[in-house]
Coordinates of C-alpha atoms and ligand atoms in Angstrom, one line a residue:
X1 CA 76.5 64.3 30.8
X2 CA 79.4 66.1 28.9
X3 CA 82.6 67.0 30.8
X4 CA 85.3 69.6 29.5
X5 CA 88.8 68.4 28.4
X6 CA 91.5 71.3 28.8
X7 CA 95.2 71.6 27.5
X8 CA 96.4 74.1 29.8
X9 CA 99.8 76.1 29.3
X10 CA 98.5 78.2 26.4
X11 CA 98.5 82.4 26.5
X12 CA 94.7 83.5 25.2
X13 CA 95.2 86.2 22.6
X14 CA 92.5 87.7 20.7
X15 CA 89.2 89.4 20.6
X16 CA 85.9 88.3 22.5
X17 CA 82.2 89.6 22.4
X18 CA 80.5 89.6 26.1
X19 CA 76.9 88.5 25.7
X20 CA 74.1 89.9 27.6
X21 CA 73.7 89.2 31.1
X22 CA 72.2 86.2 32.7
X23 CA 71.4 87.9 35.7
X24 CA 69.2 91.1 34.1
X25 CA 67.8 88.9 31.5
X26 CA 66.1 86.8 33.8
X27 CA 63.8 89.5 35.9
X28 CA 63.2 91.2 32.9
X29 CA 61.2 88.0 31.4
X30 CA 59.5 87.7 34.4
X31 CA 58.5 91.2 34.1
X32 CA 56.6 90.4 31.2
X33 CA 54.1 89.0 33.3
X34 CA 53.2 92.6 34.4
X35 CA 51.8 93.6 31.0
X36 CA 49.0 91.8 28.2
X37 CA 50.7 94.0 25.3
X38 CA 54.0 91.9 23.6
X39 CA 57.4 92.8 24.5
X40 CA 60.5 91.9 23.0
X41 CA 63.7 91.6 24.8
X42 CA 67.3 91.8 22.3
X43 CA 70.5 90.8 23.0
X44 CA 69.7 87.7 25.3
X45 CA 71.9 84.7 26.0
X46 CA 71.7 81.1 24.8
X47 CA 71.7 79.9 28.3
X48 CA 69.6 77.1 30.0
X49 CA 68.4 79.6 32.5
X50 CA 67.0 81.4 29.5
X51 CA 65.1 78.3 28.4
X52 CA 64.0 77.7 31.8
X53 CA 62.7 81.3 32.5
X54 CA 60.8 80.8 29.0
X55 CA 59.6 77.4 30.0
X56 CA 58.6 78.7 32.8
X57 CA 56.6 82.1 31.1
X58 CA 54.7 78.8 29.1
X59 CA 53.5 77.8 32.1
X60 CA 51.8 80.4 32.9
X61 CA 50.3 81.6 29.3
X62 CA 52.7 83.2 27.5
X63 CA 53.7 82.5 24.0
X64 CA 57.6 82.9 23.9
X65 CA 60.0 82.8 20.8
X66 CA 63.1 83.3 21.2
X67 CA 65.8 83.5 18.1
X68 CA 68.9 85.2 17.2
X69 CA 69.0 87.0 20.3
X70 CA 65.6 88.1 20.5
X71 CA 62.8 87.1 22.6
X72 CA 59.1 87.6 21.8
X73 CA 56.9 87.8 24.6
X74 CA 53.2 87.4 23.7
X75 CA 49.8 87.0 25.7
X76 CA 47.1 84.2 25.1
X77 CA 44.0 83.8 26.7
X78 CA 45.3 81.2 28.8
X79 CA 46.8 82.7 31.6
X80 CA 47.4 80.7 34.8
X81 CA 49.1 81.6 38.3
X82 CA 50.9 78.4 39.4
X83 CA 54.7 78.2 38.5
X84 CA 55.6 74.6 39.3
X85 CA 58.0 73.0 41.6
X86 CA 59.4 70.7 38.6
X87 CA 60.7 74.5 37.3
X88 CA 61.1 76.5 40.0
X89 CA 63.2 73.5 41.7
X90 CA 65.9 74.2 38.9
X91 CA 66.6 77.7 38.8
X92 CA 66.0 80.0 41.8
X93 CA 65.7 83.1 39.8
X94 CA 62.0 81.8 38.8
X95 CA 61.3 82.7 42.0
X96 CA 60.8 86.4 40.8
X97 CA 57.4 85.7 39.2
X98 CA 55.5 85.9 42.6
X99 CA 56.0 90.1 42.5
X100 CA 54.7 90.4 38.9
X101 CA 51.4 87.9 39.2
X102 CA 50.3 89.2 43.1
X103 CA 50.5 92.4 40.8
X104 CA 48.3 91.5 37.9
X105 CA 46.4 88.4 38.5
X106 CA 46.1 89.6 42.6
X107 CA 47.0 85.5 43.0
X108 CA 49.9 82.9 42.9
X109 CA 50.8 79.7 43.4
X110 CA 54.7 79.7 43.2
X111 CA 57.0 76.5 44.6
X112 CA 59.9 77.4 47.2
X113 CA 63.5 77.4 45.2
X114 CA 65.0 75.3 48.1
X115 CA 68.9 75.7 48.7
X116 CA 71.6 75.1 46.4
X117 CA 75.4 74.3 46.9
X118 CA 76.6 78.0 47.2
X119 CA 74.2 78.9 50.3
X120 CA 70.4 78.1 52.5
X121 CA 69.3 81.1 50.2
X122 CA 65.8 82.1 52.0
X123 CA 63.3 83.9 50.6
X124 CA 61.8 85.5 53.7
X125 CA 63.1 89.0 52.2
X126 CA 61.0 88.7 49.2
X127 CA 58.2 87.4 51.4
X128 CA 58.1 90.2 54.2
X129 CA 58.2 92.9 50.9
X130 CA 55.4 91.7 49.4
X131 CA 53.4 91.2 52.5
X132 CA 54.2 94.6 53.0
X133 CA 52.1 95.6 49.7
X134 CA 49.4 94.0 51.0
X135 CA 49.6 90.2 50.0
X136 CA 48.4 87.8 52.1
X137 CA 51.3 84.6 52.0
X138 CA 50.7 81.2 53.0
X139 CA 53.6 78.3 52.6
X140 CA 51.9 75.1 52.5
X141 CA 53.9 71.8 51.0
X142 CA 56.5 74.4 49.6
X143 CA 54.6 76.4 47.8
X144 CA 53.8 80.1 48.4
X145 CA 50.7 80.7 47.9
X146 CA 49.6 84.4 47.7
X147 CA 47.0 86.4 47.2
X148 CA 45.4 90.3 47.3
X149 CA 42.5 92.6 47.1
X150 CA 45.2 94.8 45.1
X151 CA 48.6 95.8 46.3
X152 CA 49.2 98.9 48.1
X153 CA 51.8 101.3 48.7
X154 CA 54.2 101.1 51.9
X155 CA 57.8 102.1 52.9
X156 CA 59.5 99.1 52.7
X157 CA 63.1 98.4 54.6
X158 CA 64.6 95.2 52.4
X159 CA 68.0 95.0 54.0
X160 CA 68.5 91.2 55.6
X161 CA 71.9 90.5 57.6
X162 CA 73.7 89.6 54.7
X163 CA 72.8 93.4 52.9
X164 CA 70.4 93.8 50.2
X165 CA 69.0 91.6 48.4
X166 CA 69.4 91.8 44.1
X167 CA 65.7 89.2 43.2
X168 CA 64.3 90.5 46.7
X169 CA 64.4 94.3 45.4
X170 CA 63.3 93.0 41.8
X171 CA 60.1 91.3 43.3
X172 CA 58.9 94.3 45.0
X173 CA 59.7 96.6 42.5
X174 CA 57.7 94.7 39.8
X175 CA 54.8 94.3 41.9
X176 CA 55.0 98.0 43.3
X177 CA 54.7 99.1 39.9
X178 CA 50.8 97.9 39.6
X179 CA 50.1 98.6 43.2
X180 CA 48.0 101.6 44.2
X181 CA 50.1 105.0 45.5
X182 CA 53.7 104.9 46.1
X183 CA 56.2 101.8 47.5
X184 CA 59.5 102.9 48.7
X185 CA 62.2 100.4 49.3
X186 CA 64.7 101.5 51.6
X187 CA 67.8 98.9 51.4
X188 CA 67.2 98.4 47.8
X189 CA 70.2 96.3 45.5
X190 CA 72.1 98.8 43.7
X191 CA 73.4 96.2 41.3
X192 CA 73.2 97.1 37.5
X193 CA 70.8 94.0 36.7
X194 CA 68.6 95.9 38.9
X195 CA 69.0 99.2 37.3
X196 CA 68.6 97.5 34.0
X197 CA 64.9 96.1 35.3
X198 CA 63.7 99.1 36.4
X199 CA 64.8 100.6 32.7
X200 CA 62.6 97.9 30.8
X201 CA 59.7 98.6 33.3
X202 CA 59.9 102.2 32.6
X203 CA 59.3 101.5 29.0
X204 CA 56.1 99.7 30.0
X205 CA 54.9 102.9 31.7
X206 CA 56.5 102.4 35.4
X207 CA 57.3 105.5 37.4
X208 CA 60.3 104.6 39.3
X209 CA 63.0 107.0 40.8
X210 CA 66.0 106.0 42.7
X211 CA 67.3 102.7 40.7
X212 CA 70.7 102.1 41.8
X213 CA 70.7 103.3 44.8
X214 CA 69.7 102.3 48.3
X215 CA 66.4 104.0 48.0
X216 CA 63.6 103.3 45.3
X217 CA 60.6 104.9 45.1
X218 CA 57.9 103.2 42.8
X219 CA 54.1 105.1 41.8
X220 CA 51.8 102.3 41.1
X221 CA 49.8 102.7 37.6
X222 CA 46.8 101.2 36.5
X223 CA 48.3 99.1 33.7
X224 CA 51.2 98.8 31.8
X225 CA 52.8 98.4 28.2
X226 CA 54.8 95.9 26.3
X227 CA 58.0 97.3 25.6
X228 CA 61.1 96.9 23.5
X229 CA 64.8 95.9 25.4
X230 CA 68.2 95.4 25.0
X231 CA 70.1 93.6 28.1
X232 CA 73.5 94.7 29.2
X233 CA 76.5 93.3 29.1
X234 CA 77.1 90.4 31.3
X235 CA 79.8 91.9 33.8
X236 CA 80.4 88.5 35.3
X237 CA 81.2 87.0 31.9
X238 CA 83.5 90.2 31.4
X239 CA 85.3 89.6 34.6
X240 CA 85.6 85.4 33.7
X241 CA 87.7 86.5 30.6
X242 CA 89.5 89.4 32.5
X243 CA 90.8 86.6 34.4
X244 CA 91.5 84.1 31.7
X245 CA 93.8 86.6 29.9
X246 CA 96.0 87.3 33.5
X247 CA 95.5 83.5 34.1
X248 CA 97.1 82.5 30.8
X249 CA 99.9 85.4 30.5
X250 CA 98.0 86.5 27.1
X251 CA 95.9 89.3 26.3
X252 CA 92.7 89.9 25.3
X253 CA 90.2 92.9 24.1
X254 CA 86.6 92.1 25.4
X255 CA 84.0 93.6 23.1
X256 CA 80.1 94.7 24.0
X257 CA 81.5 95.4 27.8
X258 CA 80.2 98.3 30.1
X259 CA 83.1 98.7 32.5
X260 CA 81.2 100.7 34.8
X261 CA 79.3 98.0 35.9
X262 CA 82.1 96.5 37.2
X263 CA 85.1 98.7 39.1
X264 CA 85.4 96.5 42.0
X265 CA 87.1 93.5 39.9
X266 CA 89.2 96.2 37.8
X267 CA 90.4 97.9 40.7
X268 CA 91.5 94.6 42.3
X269 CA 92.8 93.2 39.1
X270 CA 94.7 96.6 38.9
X271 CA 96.1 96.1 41.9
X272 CA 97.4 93.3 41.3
X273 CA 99.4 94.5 38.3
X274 CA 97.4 93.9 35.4
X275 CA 97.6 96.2 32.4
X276 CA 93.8 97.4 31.3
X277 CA 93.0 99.6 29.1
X278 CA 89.1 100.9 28.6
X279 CA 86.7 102.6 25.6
X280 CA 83.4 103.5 25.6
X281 CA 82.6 99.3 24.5
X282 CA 85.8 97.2 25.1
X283 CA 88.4 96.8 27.5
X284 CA 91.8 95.4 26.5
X285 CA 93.8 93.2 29.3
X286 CA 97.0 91.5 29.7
X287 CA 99.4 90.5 32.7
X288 CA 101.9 93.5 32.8
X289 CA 105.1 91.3 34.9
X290 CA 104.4 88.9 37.6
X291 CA 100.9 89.8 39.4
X292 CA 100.8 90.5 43.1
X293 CA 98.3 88.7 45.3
X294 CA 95.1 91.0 46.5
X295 CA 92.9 90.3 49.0
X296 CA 89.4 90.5 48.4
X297 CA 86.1 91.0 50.7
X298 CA 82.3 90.0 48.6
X299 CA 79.9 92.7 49.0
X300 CA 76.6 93.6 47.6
X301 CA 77.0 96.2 44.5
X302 CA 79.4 98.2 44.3
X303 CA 81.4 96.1 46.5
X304 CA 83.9 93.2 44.4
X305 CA 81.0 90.6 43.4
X306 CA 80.3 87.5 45.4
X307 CA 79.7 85.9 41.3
X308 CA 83.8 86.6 40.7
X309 CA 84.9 85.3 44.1
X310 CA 85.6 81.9 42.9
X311 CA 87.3 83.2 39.3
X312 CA 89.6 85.0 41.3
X313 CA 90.1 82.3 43.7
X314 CA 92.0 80.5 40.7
X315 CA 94.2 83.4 40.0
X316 CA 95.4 84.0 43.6
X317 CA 96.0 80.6 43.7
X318 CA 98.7 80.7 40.7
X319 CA 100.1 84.3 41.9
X320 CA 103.0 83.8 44.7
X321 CA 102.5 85.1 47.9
X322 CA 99.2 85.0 50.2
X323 CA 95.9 86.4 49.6
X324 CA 92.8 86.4 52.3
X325 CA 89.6 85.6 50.6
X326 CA 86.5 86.9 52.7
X327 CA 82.9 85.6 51.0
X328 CA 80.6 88.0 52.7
X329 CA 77.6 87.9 51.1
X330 CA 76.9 83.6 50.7
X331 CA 80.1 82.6 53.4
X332 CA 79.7 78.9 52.3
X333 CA 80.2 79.9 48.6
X334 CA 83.7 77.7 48.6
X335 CA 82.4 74.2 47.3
X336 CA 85.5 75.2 44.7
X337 CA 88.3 74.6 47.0
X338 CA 88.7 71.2 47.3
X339 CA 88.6 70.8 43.7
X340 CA 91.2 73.3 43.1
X341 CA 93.3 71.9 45.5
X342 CA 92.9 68.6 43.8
X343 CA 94.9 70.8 40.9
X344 CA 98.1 71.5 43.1
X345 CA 96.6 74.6 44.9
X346 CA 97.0 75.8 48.6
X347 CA 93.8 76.9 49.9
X348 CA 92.8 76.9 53.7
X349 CA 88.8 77.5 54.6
X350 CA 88.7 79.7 57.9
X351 CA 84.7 79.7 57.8
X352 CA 83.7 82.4 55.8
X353 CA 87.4 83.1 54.5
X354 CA 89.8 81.4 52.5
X355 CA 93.7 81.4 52.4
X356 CA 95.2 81.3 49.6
X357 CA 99.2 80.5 49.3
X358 CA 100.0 81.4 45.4
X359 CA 102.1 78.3 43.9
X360 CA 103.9 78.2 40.6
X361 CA 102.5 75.4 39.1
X362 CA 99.1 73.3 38.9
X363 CA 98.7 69.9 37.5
X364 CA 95.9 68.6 35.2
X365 CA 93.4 66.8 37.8
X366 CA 89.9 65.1 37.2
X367 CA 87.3 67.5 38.8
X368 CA 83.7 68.1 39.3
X369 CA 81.7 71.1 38.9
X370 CA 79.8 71.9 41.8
X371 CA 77.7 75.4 40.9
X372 CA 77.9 77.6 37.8
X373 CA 80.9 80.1 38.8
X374 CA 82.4 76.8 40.4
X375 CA 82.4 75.3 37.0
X376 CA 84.4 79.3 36.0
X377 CA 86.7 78.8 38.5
X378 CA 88.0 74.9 37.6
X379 CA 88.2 75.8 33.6
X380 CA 90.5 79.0 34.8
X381 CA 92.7 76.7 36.8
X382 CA 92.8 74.3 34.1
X383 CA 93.7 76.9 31.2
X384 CA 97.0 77.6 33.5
X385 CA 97.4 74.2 34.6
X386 CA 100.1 71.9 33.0
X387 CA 98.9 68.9 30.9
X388 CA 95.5 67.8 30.9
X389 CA 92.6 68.9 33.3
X390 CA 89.1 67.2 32.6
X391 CA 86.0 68.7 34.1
X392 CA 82.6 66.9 35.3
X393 CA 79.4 68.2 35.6
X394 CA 79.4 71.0 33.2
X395 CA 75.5 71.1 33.2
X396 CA 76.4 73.7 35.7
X397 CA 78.3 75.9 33.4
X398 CA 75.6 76.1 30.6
X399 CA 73.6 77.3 33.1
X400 CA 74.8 80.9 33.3
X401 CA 77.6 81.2 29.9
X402 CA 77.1 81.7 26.7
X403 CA 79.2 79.1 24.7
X404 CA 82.4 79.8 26.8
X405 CA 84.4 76.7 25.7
X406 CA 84.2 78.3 22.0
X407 CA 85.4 81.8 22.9
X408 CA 87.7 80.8 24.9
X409 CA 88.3 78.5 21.9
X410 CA 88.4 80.9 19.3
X411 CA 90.9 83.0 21.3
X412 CA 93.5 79.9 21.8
X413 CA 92.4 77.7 24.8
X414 CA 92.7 73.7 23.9
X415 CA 89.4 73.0 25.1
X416 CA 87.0 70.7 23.9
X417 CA 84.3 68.8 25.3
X418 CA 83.5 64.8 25.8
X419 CA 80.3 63.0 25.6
X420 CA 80.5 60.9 29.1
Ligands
EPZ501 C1 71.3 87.2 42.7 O1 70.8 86.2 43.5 C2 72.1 86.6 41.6 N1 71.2 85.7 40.8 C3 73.2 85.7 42.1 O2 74.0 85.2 41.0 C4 74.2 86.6 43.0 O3 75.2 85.8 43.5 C5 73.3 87.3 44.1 O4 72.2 88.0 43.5 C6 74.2 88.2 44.9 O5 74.7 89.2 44.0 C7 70.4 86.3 39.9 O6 70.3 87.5 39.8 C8 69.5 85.4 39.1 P1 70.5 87.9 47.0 P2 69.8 86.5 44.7 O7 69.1 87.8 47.4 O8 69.0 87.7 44.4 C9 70.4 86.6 51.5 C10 75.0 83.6 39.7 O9 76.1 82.9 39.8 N2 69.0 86.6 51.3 O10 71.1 89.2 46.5 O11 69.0 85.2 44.9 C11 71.1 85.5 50.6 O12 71.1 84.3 51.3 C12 74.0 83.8 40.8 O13 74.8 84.2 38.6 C13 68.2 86.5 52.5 O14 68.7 86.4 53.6 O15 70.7 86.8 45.8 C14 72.5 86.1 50.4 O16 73.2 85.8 51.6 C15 74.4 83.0 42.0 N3 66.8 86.5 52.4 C16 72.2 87.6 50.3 O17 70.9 87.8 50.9 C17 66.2 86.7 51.2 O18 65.0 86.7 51.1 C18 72.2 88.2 48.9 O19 71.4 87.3 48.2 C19 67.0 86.8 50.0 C20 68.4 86.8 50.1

């Protein structure tokens, strides 16, 4: 296991490109599934989720290359339905083949994700949509296993008590593209990873009106197409550096960025007093004086993203004054605090919110990453920390960022990492 050695105290000036996002990528390749013909997806990140998700398109018959940002999705003749627990078990996104092989195979065998440290995470959304088309579900030693005659149409309402639901809306839009007549989902995700989806399945010959907002309506077809696909921008990834710039008092310009993905954590960053300045692909940002603490409330897209709540944990937690942190969407999303406090922070837990009293200084610490935006969240604190800050457990970072220690590197961070 490698940990992450940081030399805090140093402003970040320079240029970054934002790679593609994890969270598009990863539907998209299980769309593939919907189609015999090859498609190739560009622009896709080095991450381990990507080789996961490909791992886990193996498994079930596809041939997969993947190079130089391109992915190469092939059929063989050896299709299979069962997507393991061994896979499944690492990365809950998997869990969005079960749409696309109810769809064309009409049969799966798909392992339960299980929980993870940010949240319980059911699946019973997923579940109740595609039982909806017409699947018949069984759980049985945590697997779903499903099956169908062939998916039908039906007005779907997808909306659980924490609001939509991003991989819930991808399933049933994937398998409401091969089922016969028209699915509607009302309480669909409006995020952009979702609207990106529905673009690459539109290219494989999907009818599908209404991506992005609350209401989707899908016509089923017969069969679809392979396709060609660049991913957008990883907004996530954007918003990481958007904070390591106001965290470190530099500036930076962020290439390959689509800003409109992501207004809720500009608008907060504005208010706070940072100076940003946007172009059709880049966004320039730098602290303008001393920020002002915000507070901030999670919500489903377009609301300020549960994915940046612990990023901006760490730069409340340096900006004097008190901010109110509500996580709306997972409330237990705050395995982060303790760590950070372990750094010279002062942050309360209230249930689902968090108190945060801005200090003026942190101190290096020892610290363990708990989850992947966790893992965001430390290395911030430790760019603006004093002295030395040495991270654990970066497995979890790799997950979900594309070589982050070497842009932040190659922007001024002393940041290196340690075989342990
Ligand atoms: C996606 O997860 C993202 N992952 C998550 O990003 C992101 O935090 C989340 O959406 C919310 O934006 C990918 O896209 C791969 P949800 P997803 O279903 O779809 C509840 C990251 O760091 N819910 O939108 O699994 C759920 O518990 C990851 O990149 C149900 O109750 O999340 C949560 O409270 C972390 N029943 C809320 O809905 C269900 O069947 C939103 O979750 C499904 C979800």
């Amino acid at each position: 296991m490698d940990k992450l050695i940081i030399e805090g105290d140093h402003r970040l000036k320079g240029e970054v490109t934002i790679s593609g996002a994890k969270n598009a990528l990863l539907p998209i390749l299980a769309a593939t599934l919907l189609t015999e013909e090859p498609c190739n997806i560009e622009g896709a990140p080095r991450l381990r989720d990507t080789q996961t998700m490909i791992k886990i398109l193996r498994s079930l018959g596809k041939s997969v290359d993947f190079q130089d940002g391109r992915i190469c999705v092939r059929h063989t003749k050896k299709t299979r339905w069962i997507a393991d627990y061994r896979l499944v078990s690492t990365m809950r996104a998997s869990f969005c083949v079960l749409g696309p092989l109810l769809a064309k195979l009409k049969k799966a065998k798909v392992s339960l994700p299980g929980g993870c440290v940010i949240g319980v995470r059911p699946v019973d959304l997923h579940l109740k949509g595609l039982s909806s088309l017409g699947a018949d579900i069984d759980i049985n030693s945590g697997y779903v296993l499903g099956k169908t005659k062939g998916l039908c149409g039906n007005h779907i309402f997808l909306e659980g008590e924490f609001g939509s639901s991003v991989l819930a809306t991808a399933n049933v839009m994937m398998a409401g593209t091969l089922a016969s007549g028209t699915t509607t989902i009302e309480g669909a995700a409006c995020e952009p990873e979702v609207v990106d989806l529905a673009e690459f399945l539109i290219k494989m010959g999907a009818e599908i009106k209404g991506a992005g907002t609350p209401i989707i309506e899908i016509r089923g077809k017969k069969l679809l197409y392979g396709a060609t696909h660049k991913i957008i921008p990883d907004r996530i990834e954007a918003g990481t550096f958007m904070i390591a710039s106001l965290i470190t008092k530099g500036e930076l310009k962020l290439k390959n960025v689509n800003w409109r993905h992501f207004g809720a954590v500009i608008d907060k960053l504005e208010q706070a007093g940072a100076w940003i300045k946007k172009s059709e692909h880049c966004l320039v940002i730098k602290a303008r004086a001393q920020l002002k603490p915000v507070n901030i409330t999670t919500l489903p897209y377009p609301g300020f993203p549960t994915d940046m709540q612990a990023q901006m944990m760490a730069l409340m937690a340096v900006t004097p004054g008190v901010s109110i942190i509500t996580e709306k969407v997972y409330p237990d999303r705050f395995m982060h605090i303790a760590e950070l406090n372990r750094m010279g922070t002062r942050i309360k837990r209230e249930g689902p919110y968090a108190i945060v009293e801005g200090v003026k200084r942190l101190s290096g610490a020892k610290v363990m990453a708990s989850d992947l935006r966790a893992s965001a969240s430390l290395i911030l604190a430790g760019l603006a920390a004093r002295a030395k800050t040495q991270i654990l457990r970066i497995y979890h970072l790799e997950r979900g960022y594309d070589n982050l220690e070497g842009k932040l590197r190659s922007v001024g961070a002393k940041i290196r990492r340690h075989k342990v």
